[in-house]
PDB file of C-alpha atoms and ligand atoms in Angstrom:
ATOM      1  CA  MET A   1     124.257 110.541 124.544  1.00 78.00           C
ATOM      2  CA  LEU A   2     121.407 109.801 122.213  1.00 92.00           C
ATOM      3  CA  ARG A   3     118.223 108.292 123.665  1.00 94.00           C
ATOM      4  CA  LYS A   4     117.951 104.756 122.457  1.00 97.00           C
ATOM      5  CA  LEU A   5     114.745 103.783 120.675  1.00 98.00           C
ATOM      6  CA  ALA A   6     113.157 100.332 120.233  1.00 98.00           C
ATOM      7  CA  ALA A   7     110.305 100.745 117.701  1.00 98.00           C
ATOM      8  CA  GLY A   8     107.826  98.059 116.780  1.00 98.00           C
ATOM      9  CA  ASN A   9     105.977  98.204 113.525  1.00 98.00           C
ATOM     10  CA  TRP A  10     102.908  95.929 113.632  1.00 98.00           C
ATOM     11  CA  LYS A  11     102.109  96.526 109.948  1.00 98.00           C
ATOM     12  CA  MET A  12      98.622  95.198 109.037  1.00 98.00           C
ATOM     13  CA  ASN A  13      98.498  92.898 112.051  1.00 98.00           C
ATOM     14  CA  GLY A  14      96.609  93.354 115.290  1.00 98.00           C
ATOM     15  CA  LEU A  15      93.092  93.182 116.670  1.00 98.00           C
ATOM     16  CA  ARG A  16      91.998  94.456 120.058  1.00 97.00           C
ATOM     17  CA  ALA A  17      92.791  91.047 121.558  1.00 97.00           C
ATOM     18  CA  ASN A  18      96.432  91.586 120.633  1.00 98.00           C
ATOM     19  CA  LEU A  19      96.687  94.599 122.951  1.00 97.00           C
ATOM     20  CA  ALA A  20      97.237  91.936 125.705  1.00 97.00           C
ATOM     21  CA  GLU A  21     100.785  91.811 124.315  1.00 98.00           C
ATOM     22  CA  LEU A  22     101.307  95.391 125.282  1.00 98.00           C
ATOM     23  CA  ALA A  23     100.169  94.658 128.802  1.00 97.00           C
ATOM     24  CA  LYS A  24     102.714  91.860 128.972  1.00 98.00           C
ATOM     25  CA  LEU A  25     105.422  94.100 127.609  1.00 98.00           C
ATOM     26  CA  GLU A  26     104.496  96.758 130.248  1.00 97.00           C
ATOM     27  CA  GLU A  27     105.004  94.191 133.010  1.00 97.00           C
ATOM     28  CA  LYS A  28     108.665  93.785 131.974  1.00 96.00           C
ATOM     29  CA  HIS A  29     109.513  97.176 130.398  1.00 97.00           C
ATOM     30  CA  GLY A  30     107.006  99.684 131.761  1.00 92.00           C
ATOM     31  CA  ASP A  31     109.892 101.551 133.249  1.00 91.00           C
ATOM     32  CA  ALA A  32     112.494 100.870 130.558  1.00 85.00           C
ATOM     33  CA  GLY A  33     115.751 102.821 130.222  1.00 91.00           C
ATOM     34  CA  VAL A  34     115.115 103.243 126.544  1.00 97.00           C
ATOM     35  CA  ASP A  35     112.325 104.781 124.461  1.00 97.00           C
ATOM     36  CA  ILE A  36     109.774 102.242 123.320  1.00 98.00           C
ATOM     37  CA  LEU A  37     107.557 103.011 120.375  1.00 98.00           C
ATOM     38  CA  ILE A  38     104.669 100.811 119.132  1.00 98.00           C
ATOM     39  CA  CYS A  39     103.133 101.469 115.736  1.00 98.00           C
ATOM     40  CA  PRO A  40      99.926  99.473 115.649  1.00 98.00           C
ATOM     41  CA  PRO A  41      97.353  99.611 112.849  1.00 98.00           C
ATOM     42  CA  ALA A  42      95.575 102.991 112.899  1.00 98.00           C
ATOM     43  CA  THR A  43      92.385 101.239 114.187  1.00 98.00           C
ATOM     44  CA  LEU A  44      94.171 100.455 117.536  1.00 98.00           C
ATOM     45  CA  ILE A  45      95.917 103.751 118.229  1.00 98.00           C
ATOM     46  CA  SER A  46      93.209 105.179 120.484  1.00 98.00           C
ATOM     47  CA  ALA A  47      92.896 101.817 122.278  1.00 98.00           C
ATOM     48  CA  CYS A  48      96.582 102.163 123.312  1.00 97.00           C
ATOM     49  CA  GLU A  49      95.810 105.229 125.426  1.00 92.00           C
ATOM     50  CA  ASP A  50      96.786 103.597 128.692  1.00 93.00           C
ATOM     51  CA  THR A  51     100.142 102.075 127.728  1.00 96.00           C
ATOM     52  CA  PRO A  52     103.280 103.750 128.965  1.00 97.00           C
ATOM     53  CA  PHE A  53     104.858 103.374 125.502  1.00 98.00           C
ATOM     54  CA  ASP A  54     104.969 105.932 122.737  1.00 98.00           C
ATOM     55  CA  ILE A  55     102.485 105.247 119.951  1.00 98.00           C
ATOM     56  CA  GLY A  56     102.910 105.919 116.321  1.00 98.00           C
ATOM     57  CA  GLY A  57     101.014 105.702 113.015  1.00 98.00           C
ATOM     58  CA  GLN A  58     102.477 103.686 110.166  1.00 98.00           C
ATOM     59  CA  ASP A  59     101.731 106.332 107.527  1.00 98.00           C
ATOM     60  CA  CYS A  60      99.851 109.629 107.114  1.00 98.00           C
ATOM     61  CA  HIS A  61      98.453 111.612 104.289  1.00 98.00           C
ATOM     62  CA  MET A  62     100.314 114.833 103.350  1.00 98.00           C
ATOM     63  CA  ALA A  63      97.181 116.941 103.598  1.00 98.00           C
ATOM     64  CA  THR A  64      95.515 117.951 106.840  1.00 96.00           C
ATOM     65  CA  SER A  65      92.016 116.992 105.765  1.00 96.00           C
ATOM     66  CA  GLY A  66      89.884 116.647 102.642  1.00 97.00           C
ATOM     67  CA  ALA A  67      88.513 114.327 100.046  1.00 98.00           C
ATOM     68  CA  HIS A  68      90.942 111.442 100.404  1.00 98.00           C
ATOM     69  CA  THR A  69      88.843 108.407 101.020  1.00 98.00           C
ATOM     70  CA  GLY A  70      90.497 105.838 103.299  1.00 97.00           C
ATOM     71  CA  ASP A  71      93.463 108.008 104.264  1.00 98.00           C
ATOM     72  CA  VAL A  72      94.422 109.259 107.698  1.00 98.00           C
ATOM     73  CA  SER A  73      96.017 112.666 108.355  1.00 98.00           C
ATOM     74  CA  ALA A  74      98.831 113.355 110.752  1.00 98.00           C
ATOM     75  CA  GLU A  75      96.533 115.504 112.807  1.00 98.00           C
ATOM     76  CA  MET A  76      94.102 112.562 113.167  1.00 98.00           C
ATOM     77  CA  LEU A  77      96.932 110.314 114.373  1.00 98.00           C
ATOM     78  CA  ALA A  78      97.933 112.889 116.967  1.00 98.00           C
ATOM     79  CA  ASP A  79      94.304 113.354 117.991  1.00 98.00           C
ATOM     80  CA  ALA A  80      94.034 109.513 118.517  1.00 98.00           C
ATOM     81  CA  GLY A  81      97.052 109.572 120.769  1.00 98.00           C
ATOM     82  CA  ALA A  82     100.081 109.073 118.491  1.00 98.00           C
ATOM     83  CA  SER A  83     103.310 111.005 119.004  1.00 98.00           C
ATOM     84  CA  TYR A  84     105.242 109.413 116.103  1.00 98.00           C
ATOM     85  CA  VAL A  85     104.552 108.509 112.460  1.00 99.00           C
ATOM     86  CA  LEU A  86     106.505 106.176 110.175  1.00 99.00           C
ATOM     87  CA  THR A  87     107.036 107.649 106.705  1.00 98.00           C
ATOM     88  CA  GLY A  88     108.489 106.059 103.567  1.00 98.00           C
ATOM     89  CA  HIS A  89     108.431 102.485 104.784  1.00 98.00           C
ATOM     90  CA  SER A  90     109.542 100.332 101.812  1.00 98.00           C
ATOM     91  CA  GLU A  91     106.153  98.587 101.779  1.00 98.00           C
ATOM     92  CA  ARG A  92     104.498 102.002 101.251  1.00 98.00           C
ATOM     93  CA  ARG A  93     107.073 102.951  98.612  1.00 98.00           C
ATOM     94  CA  THR A  94     106.412  99.645  96.770  1.00 97.00           C
ATOM     95  CA  ASP A  95     102.696  99.009  97.331  1.00 97.00           C
ATOM     96  CA  HIS A  96     101.563 102.662  96.992  1.00 97.00           C
ATOM     97  CA  GLY A  97     104.218 104.156  94.696  1.00 98.00           C
ATOM     98  CA  GLU A  98     105.406 106.643  97.308  1.00 98.00           C
ATOM     99  CA  THR A  99     108.231 108.801  96.042  1.00 98.00           C
ATOM    100  CA  ASP A 100     110.887 110.614  98.071  1.00 98.00           C
ATOM    101  CA  ALA A 101     108.954 113.890  97.509  1.00 98.00           C
ATOM    102  CA  MET A 102     105.784 112.356  98.930  1.00 98.00           C
ATOM    103  CA  VAL A 103     107.710 110.958 101.890  1.00 98.00           C
ATOM    104  CA  ALA A 104     109.096 114.437 102.611  1.00 98.00           C
ATOM    105  CA  ALA A 105     105.605 115.962 102.344  1.00 98.00           C
ATOM    106  CA  LYS A 106     104.199 113.314 104.701  1.00 98.00           C
ATOM    107  CA  SER A 107     107.063 113.880 107.129  1.00 99.00           C
ATOM    108  CA  GLN A 108     106.386 117.615 107.068  1.00 98.00           C
ATOM    109  CA  ALA A 109     102.672 116.945 107.673  1.00 98.00           C
ATOM    110  CA  GLY A 110     103.794 114.918 110.744  1.00 98.00           C
ATOM    111  CA  TYR A 111     105.906 117.766 112.059  1.00 98.00           C
ATOM    112  CA  ASP A 112     103.039 120.215 111.515  1.00 98.00           C
ATOM    113  CA  ALA A 113     100.838 117.974 113.689  1.00 98.00           C
ATOM    114  CA  GLY A 114     103.481 117.744 116.336  1.00 98.00           C
ATOM    115  CA  LEU A 115     104.598 114.193 115.476  1.00 98.00           C
ATOM    116  CA  ILE A 116     108.114 112.829 115.319  1.00 98.00           C
ATOM    117  CA  ALA A 117     108.695 111.275 111.824  1.00 99.00           C
ATOM    118  CA  VAL A 118     110.575 108.007 111.520  1.00 99.00           C
ATOM    119  CA  ILE A 119     111.728 108.327 107.967  1.00 99.00           C
ATOM    120  CA  CYS A 120     112.578 104.980 106.379  1.00 98.00           C
ATOM    121  CA  ILE A 121     115.142 104.427 103.651  1.00 98.00           C
ATOM    122  CA  GLY A 122     117.007 101.418 102.259  1.00 98.00           C
ATOM    123  CA  GLU A 123     118.249  99.743  99.104  1.00 98.00           C
ATOM    124  CA  THR A 124     116.802  96.802  97.225  1.00 98.00           C
ATOM    125  CA  LEU A 125     118.761  93.609  96.641  1.00 97.00           C
ATOM    126  CA  ASP A 126     119.378  94.567  93.026  1.00 98.00           C
ATOM    127  CA  GLU A 127     120.736  97.926  94.109  1.00 98.00           C
ATOM    128  CA  ARG A 128     122.991  96.248  96.734  1.00 98.00           C
ATOM    129  CA  GLU A 129     124.288  93.745  94.132  1.00 97.00           C
ATOM    130  CA  ALA A 130     124.864  96.522  91.577  1.00 98.00           C
ATOM    131  CA  GLY A 131     127.039  98.339  94.200  1.00 98.00           C
ATOM    132  CA  THR A 132     124.777 101.444  94.278  1.00 98.00           C
ATOM    133  CA  THR A 133     123.704 101.180  97.927  1.00 98.00           C
ATOM    134  CA  LEU A 134     125.311 104.395  99.075  1.00 98.00           C
ATOM    135  CA  SER A 135     124.104 106.453  96.137  1.00 98.00           C
ATOM    136  CA  VAL A 136     120.544 105.193  96.580  1.00 98.00           C
ATOM    137  CA  ILE A 137     120.781 106.135 100.254  1.00 98.00           C
ATOM    138  CA  ASP A 138     122.045 109.598  99.282  1.00 98.00           C
ATOM    139  CA  THR A 139     119.105 110.143  96.920  1.00 98.00           C
ATOM    140  CA  GLN A 140     116.576 109.026  99.519  1.00 98.00           C
ATOM    141  CA  LEU A 141     118.145 111.117 102.254  1.00 98.00           C
ATOM    142  CA  ALA A 142     118.229 114.231 100.069  1.00 98.00           C
ATOM    143  CA  GLY A 143     114.641 113.748  98.846  1.00 98.00           C
ATOM    144  CA  SER A 144     112.775 112.289 101.809  1.00 98.00           C
ATOM    145  CA  ILE A 145     113.921 114.522 104.714  1.00 98.00           C
ATOM    146  CA  PRO A 146     112.300 117.974 104.894  1.00 98.00           C
ATOM    147  CA  ALA A 147     114.549 121.034 105.350  1.00 98.00           C
ATOM    148  CA  THR A 148     112.785 121.655 108.684  1.00 98.00           C
ATOM    149  CA  ALA A 149     113.987 118.334 110.188  1.00 98.00           C
ATOM    150  CA  ASP A 150     115.973 118.320 113.392  1.00 98.00           C
ATOM    151  CA  ALA A 151     117.012 115.822 116.051  1.00 98.00           C
ATOM    152  CA  GLU A 152     113.823 116.346 118.014  1.00 98.00           C
ATOM    153  CA  ASN A 153     111.306 115.771 115.192  1.00 98.00           C
ATOM    154  CA  THR A 154     113.132 113.188 113.103  1.00 98.00           C
ATOM    155  CA  VAL A 155     114.440 109.639 113.371  1.00 98.00           C
ATOM    156  CA  ILE A 156     116.014 107.865 110.386  1.00 98.00           C
ATOM    157  CA  ALA A 157     115.466 104.124 109.924  1.00 98.00           C
ATOM    158  CA  TYR A 158     117.831 102.277 107.619  1.00 98.00           C
ATOM    159  CA  GLU A 159     116.034  99.185 106.367  1.00 98.00           C
ATOM    160  CA  PRO A 160     117.545  97.269 103.541  1.00 98.00           C
ATOM    161  CA  VAL A 161     114.510  96.123 101.610  1.00 98.00           C
ATOM    162  CA  TRP A 162     116.021  92.642 101.133  1.00 98.00           C
ATOM    163  CA  ALA A 163     116.343  92.145 104.905  1.00 98.00           C
ATOM    164  CA  ILE A 164     112.730  93.044 105.750  1.00 97.00           C
ATOM    165  CA  GLY A 165     110.756  89.985 106.758  1.00 96.00           C
ATOM    166  CA  THR A 166     113.257  87.606 105.130  1.00 97.00           C
ATOM    167  CA  GLY A 167     115.445  86.526 108.037  1.00 95.00           C
ATOM    168  CA  LYS A 168     118.465  87.857 106.012  1.00 96.00           C
ATOM    169  CA  VAL A 169     120.554  90.444 107.825  1.00 96.00           C
ATOM    170  CA  PRO A 170     123.488  92.446 106.431  1.00 98.00           C
ATOM    171  CA  THR A 171     126.848  91.846 107.927  1.00 98.00           C
ATOM    172  CA  LEU A 172     127.838  94.125 110.806  1.00 98.00           C
ATOM    173  CA  GLU A 173     130.369  95.751 108.470  1.00 98.00           C
ATOM    174  CA  GLN A 174     127.632  96.475 105.967  1.00 98.00           C
ATOM    175  CA  ILE A 175     125.414  97.992 108.641  1.00 98.00           C
ATOM    176  CA  ALA A 176     128.349 100.035 110.008  1.00 98.00           C
ATOM    177  CA  GLU A 177     129.195 101.400 106.523  1.00 98.00           C
ATOM    178  CA  VAL A 178     125.670 102.588 105.761  1.00 98.00           C
ATOM    179  CA  HIS A 179     124.996 103.981 109.242  1.00 98.00           C
ATOM    180  CA  ALA A 180     128.328 105.913 109.161  1.00 98.00           C
ATOM    181  CA  HIS A 181     127.450 107.230 105.727  1.00 98.00           C
ATOM    182  CA  ILE A 182     123.994 108.326 106.904  1.00 98.00           C
ATOM    183  CA  ARG A 183     125.557 109.994 109.965  1.00 98.00           C
ATOM    184  CA  ALA A 184     128.002 111.934 107.741  1.00 98.00           C
ATOM    185  CA  ARG A 185     125.175 113.190 105.456  1.00 98.00           C
ATOM    186  CA  LEU A 186     123.003 114.188 108.418  1.00 98.00           C
ATOM    187  CA  THR A 187     125.825 116.181 110.043  1.00 98.00           C
ATOM    188  CA  GLU A 188     126.661 117.901 106.703  1.00 98.00           C
ATOM    189  CA  ARG A 189     123.088 118.994 106.231  1.00 98.00           C
ATOM    190  CA  PHE A 190     121.673 119.623 109.740  1.00 98.00           C
ATOM    191  CA  SER A 191     123.344 121.522 112.528  1.00 98.00           C
ATOM    192  CA  ASP A 192     122.187 118.860 115.012  1.00 98.00           C
ATOM    193  CA  GLY A 193     122.645 115.937 112.599  1.00 98.00           C
ATOM    194  CA  ALA A 194     124.996 114.277 115.050  1.00 97.00           C
ATOM    195  CA  GLU A 195     122.065 113.891 117.472  1.00 97.00           C
ATOM    196  CA  MET A 196     119.509 112.521 115.032  1.00 98.00           C
ATOM    197  CA  ARG A 197     118.788 108.952 115.952  1.00 98.00           C
ATOM    198  CA  ILE A 198     119.422 106.276 113.256  1.00 98.00           C
ATOM    199  CA  LEU A 199     117.661 102.952 113.642  1.00 98.00           C
ATOM    200  CA  TYR A 200     118.485  99.705 111.862  1.00 98.00           C
ATOM    201  CA  GLY A 201     115.532  97.624 110.636  1.00 98.00           C
ATOM    202  CA  GLY A 202     115.217  94.278 108.821  1.00 98.00           C
ATOM    203  CA  SER A 203     114.867  90.885 110.527  1.00 97.00           C
ATOM    204  CA  VAL A 204     116.040  92.130 113.960  1.00 98.00           C
ATOM    205  CA  LYS A 205     115.455  89.320 116.537  1.00 98.00           C
ATOM    206  CA  GLY A 206     116.404  88.614 120.101  1.00 98.00           C
ATOM    207  CA  SER A 207     119.273  86.442 118.812  1.00 98.00           C
ATOM    208  CA  ASN A 208     120.951  89.147 116.677  1.00 98.00           C
ATOM    209  CA  ALA A 209     119.941  92.363 118.502  1.00 98.00           C
ATOM    210  CA  ALA A 210     122.992  92.655 120.777  1.00 98.00           C
ATOM    211  CA  GLU A 211     125.537  92.407 117.943  1.00 98.00           C
ATOM    212  CA  ILE A 212     123.581  94.877 115.811  1.00 98.00           C
ATOM    213  CA  PHE A 213     123.406  97.314 118.727  1.00 98.00           C
ATOM    214  CA  SER A 214     127.195  97.072 119.069  1.00 97.00           C
ATOM    215  CA  VAL A 215     127.614  98.796 115.679  1.00 97.00           C
ATOM    216  CA  PRO A 216     128.524 102.464 115.853  1.00 96.00           C
ATOM    217  CA  ASN A 217     125.717 104.873 114.862  1.00 97.00           C
ATOM    218  CA  VAL A 218     123.029 102.271 115.486  1.00 98.00           C
ATOM    219  CA  ASN A 219     120.797 104.051 118.009  1.00 98.00           C
ATOM    220  CA  GLY A 220     118.046 101.466 118.133  1.00 98.00           C
ATOM    221  CA  ALA A 221     115.861  99.232 115.894  1.00 98.00           C
ATOM    222  CA  LEU A 222     112.660  99.308 113.878  1.00 98.00           C
ATOM    223  CA  VAL A 223     111.259  95.794 114.337  1.00 98.00           C
ATOM    224  CA  GLY A 224     108.437  94.212 112.374  1.00 98.00           C
ATOM    225  CA  GLY A 225     107.636  90.547 112.947  1.00 98.00           C
ATOM    226  CA  ALA A 226     109.475  90.291 116.299  1.00 98.00           C
ATOM    227  CA  SER A 227     107.499  93.211 117.762  1.00 98.00           C
ATOM    228  CA  LEU A 228     104.117  91.471 117.611  1.00 98.00           C
ATOM    229  CA  LYS A 229     104.692  89.242 120.650  1.00 98.00           C
ATOM    230  CA  ALA A 230     106.015  90.593 123.961  1.00 98.00           C
ATOM    231  CA  ALA A 231     108.117  87.430 124.339  1.00 98.00           C
ATOM    232  CA  ASP A 232     109.943  88.277 121.103  1.00 98.00           C
ATOM    233  CA  PHE A 233     110.183  92.068 121.476  1.00 98.00           C
ATOM    234  CA  SER A 234     111.322  91.965 125.129  1.00 98.00           C
ATOM    235  CA  PRO A 235     114.822  90.484 124.560  1.00 98.00           C
ATOM    236  CA  ILE A 236     115.398  93.132 121.855  1.00 98.00           C
ATOM    237  CA  ILE A 237     114.542  95.872 124.339  1.00 98.00           C
ATOM    238  CA  THR A 238     116.834  94.224 126.965  1.00 97.00           C
ATOM    239  CA  ALA A 239     119.678  94.081 124.445  1.00 98.00           C
ATOM    240  CA  LEU A 240     119.184  97.780 123.615  1.00 98.00           C
ATOM    241  CA  GLU A 241     119.210  98.687 127.291  1.00 96.00           C
ATOM    242  CA  ALA A 242     122.560  96.907 127.677  1.00 96.00           C
ATOM    243  CA  ALA A 243     124.129  98.443 124.541  1.00 95.00           C
ATOM    244  CA  SER A 244     126.966 100.721 125.474  1.00 86.00           C
ATOM    245  CA  ASN A 245     128.447 101.977 122.214  1.00 71.00           C
ATOM    246  CA  PHE A 246     126.684 105.343 122.349  1.00 62.00           C
TER     247      PHE A 246
HETATM  248  P1  PGA B   1     110.939  92.781 110.065  1.00 58.70           P
HETATM  249  O1  PGA B   1     110.357  94.172 109.513  1.00 58.70           O
HETATM  250  O2  PGA B   1     111.505  93.046 111.458  1.00 58.70           O
HETATM  251  O3  PGA B   1     109.767  91.840 110.126  1.00 58.70           O
HETATM  252  O4  PGA B   1     112.021  92.381 109.082  1.00 58.70           O
HETATM  253  C1  PGA B   1     111.026  95.370 109.732  1.00 58.70           C
HETATM  254  C2  PGA B   1     110.190  96.496 109.174  1.00 58.70           C
HETATM  255  O5  PGA B   1     109.614  96.332 108.102  1.00 58.70           O
HETATM  256  O6  PGA B   1     110.111  97.578 109.737  1.00 58.70           O
END
């Protein structure tokens, strides 16, 4: 049985005042039956010290230290209190030109610092409409996951780019197809690939979480907008706790 994971990605949102949302979340889910991960902006990581939730960075540099103004290393995230790091989020791939090779190097830097990497992949709308989704996924999986990945240090997040922040969600059949495909590739390549957790991400809300969690090989969610407020994230966590397909 895979440990279910509800992950919140705050993106470039959140000031110290917003940590009150974590206190509210703790009241309801401080003792949740699923893993809960919050990825606040890097400026808030050390301020999350007292929450019972796992904390993650949203990106890291591939080097341990050095002349990289404005960047944050995996070791720094760990030192600030993080135990996870997101790598390869589509906004990083688009805004910062991150390639699969860079995502793999950043994930490896995360492992070296003792962090669990949540490696994000997903097709654009053009790729989906051109019928190339599964080949895009294959290329990203092959290029973004380090050879040293295992079920303990790695989580995969499937996030169709066209579903992120848009309110558009793939059909359950489309999610099932891609997650089954990812599972097959992971088990081909890694001896414990059957145990690697695969999250779905892209416009997950309280109102659609239960049906998404009923899809085989969906082991949790990576949630953007609906993770910012405890009132929005809480029903997603509750739906994940109730999910019984894995
Ligand atoms: P969203 O973002 O839930 O706001 O669509 C998901 C993500 O980018 O991780």
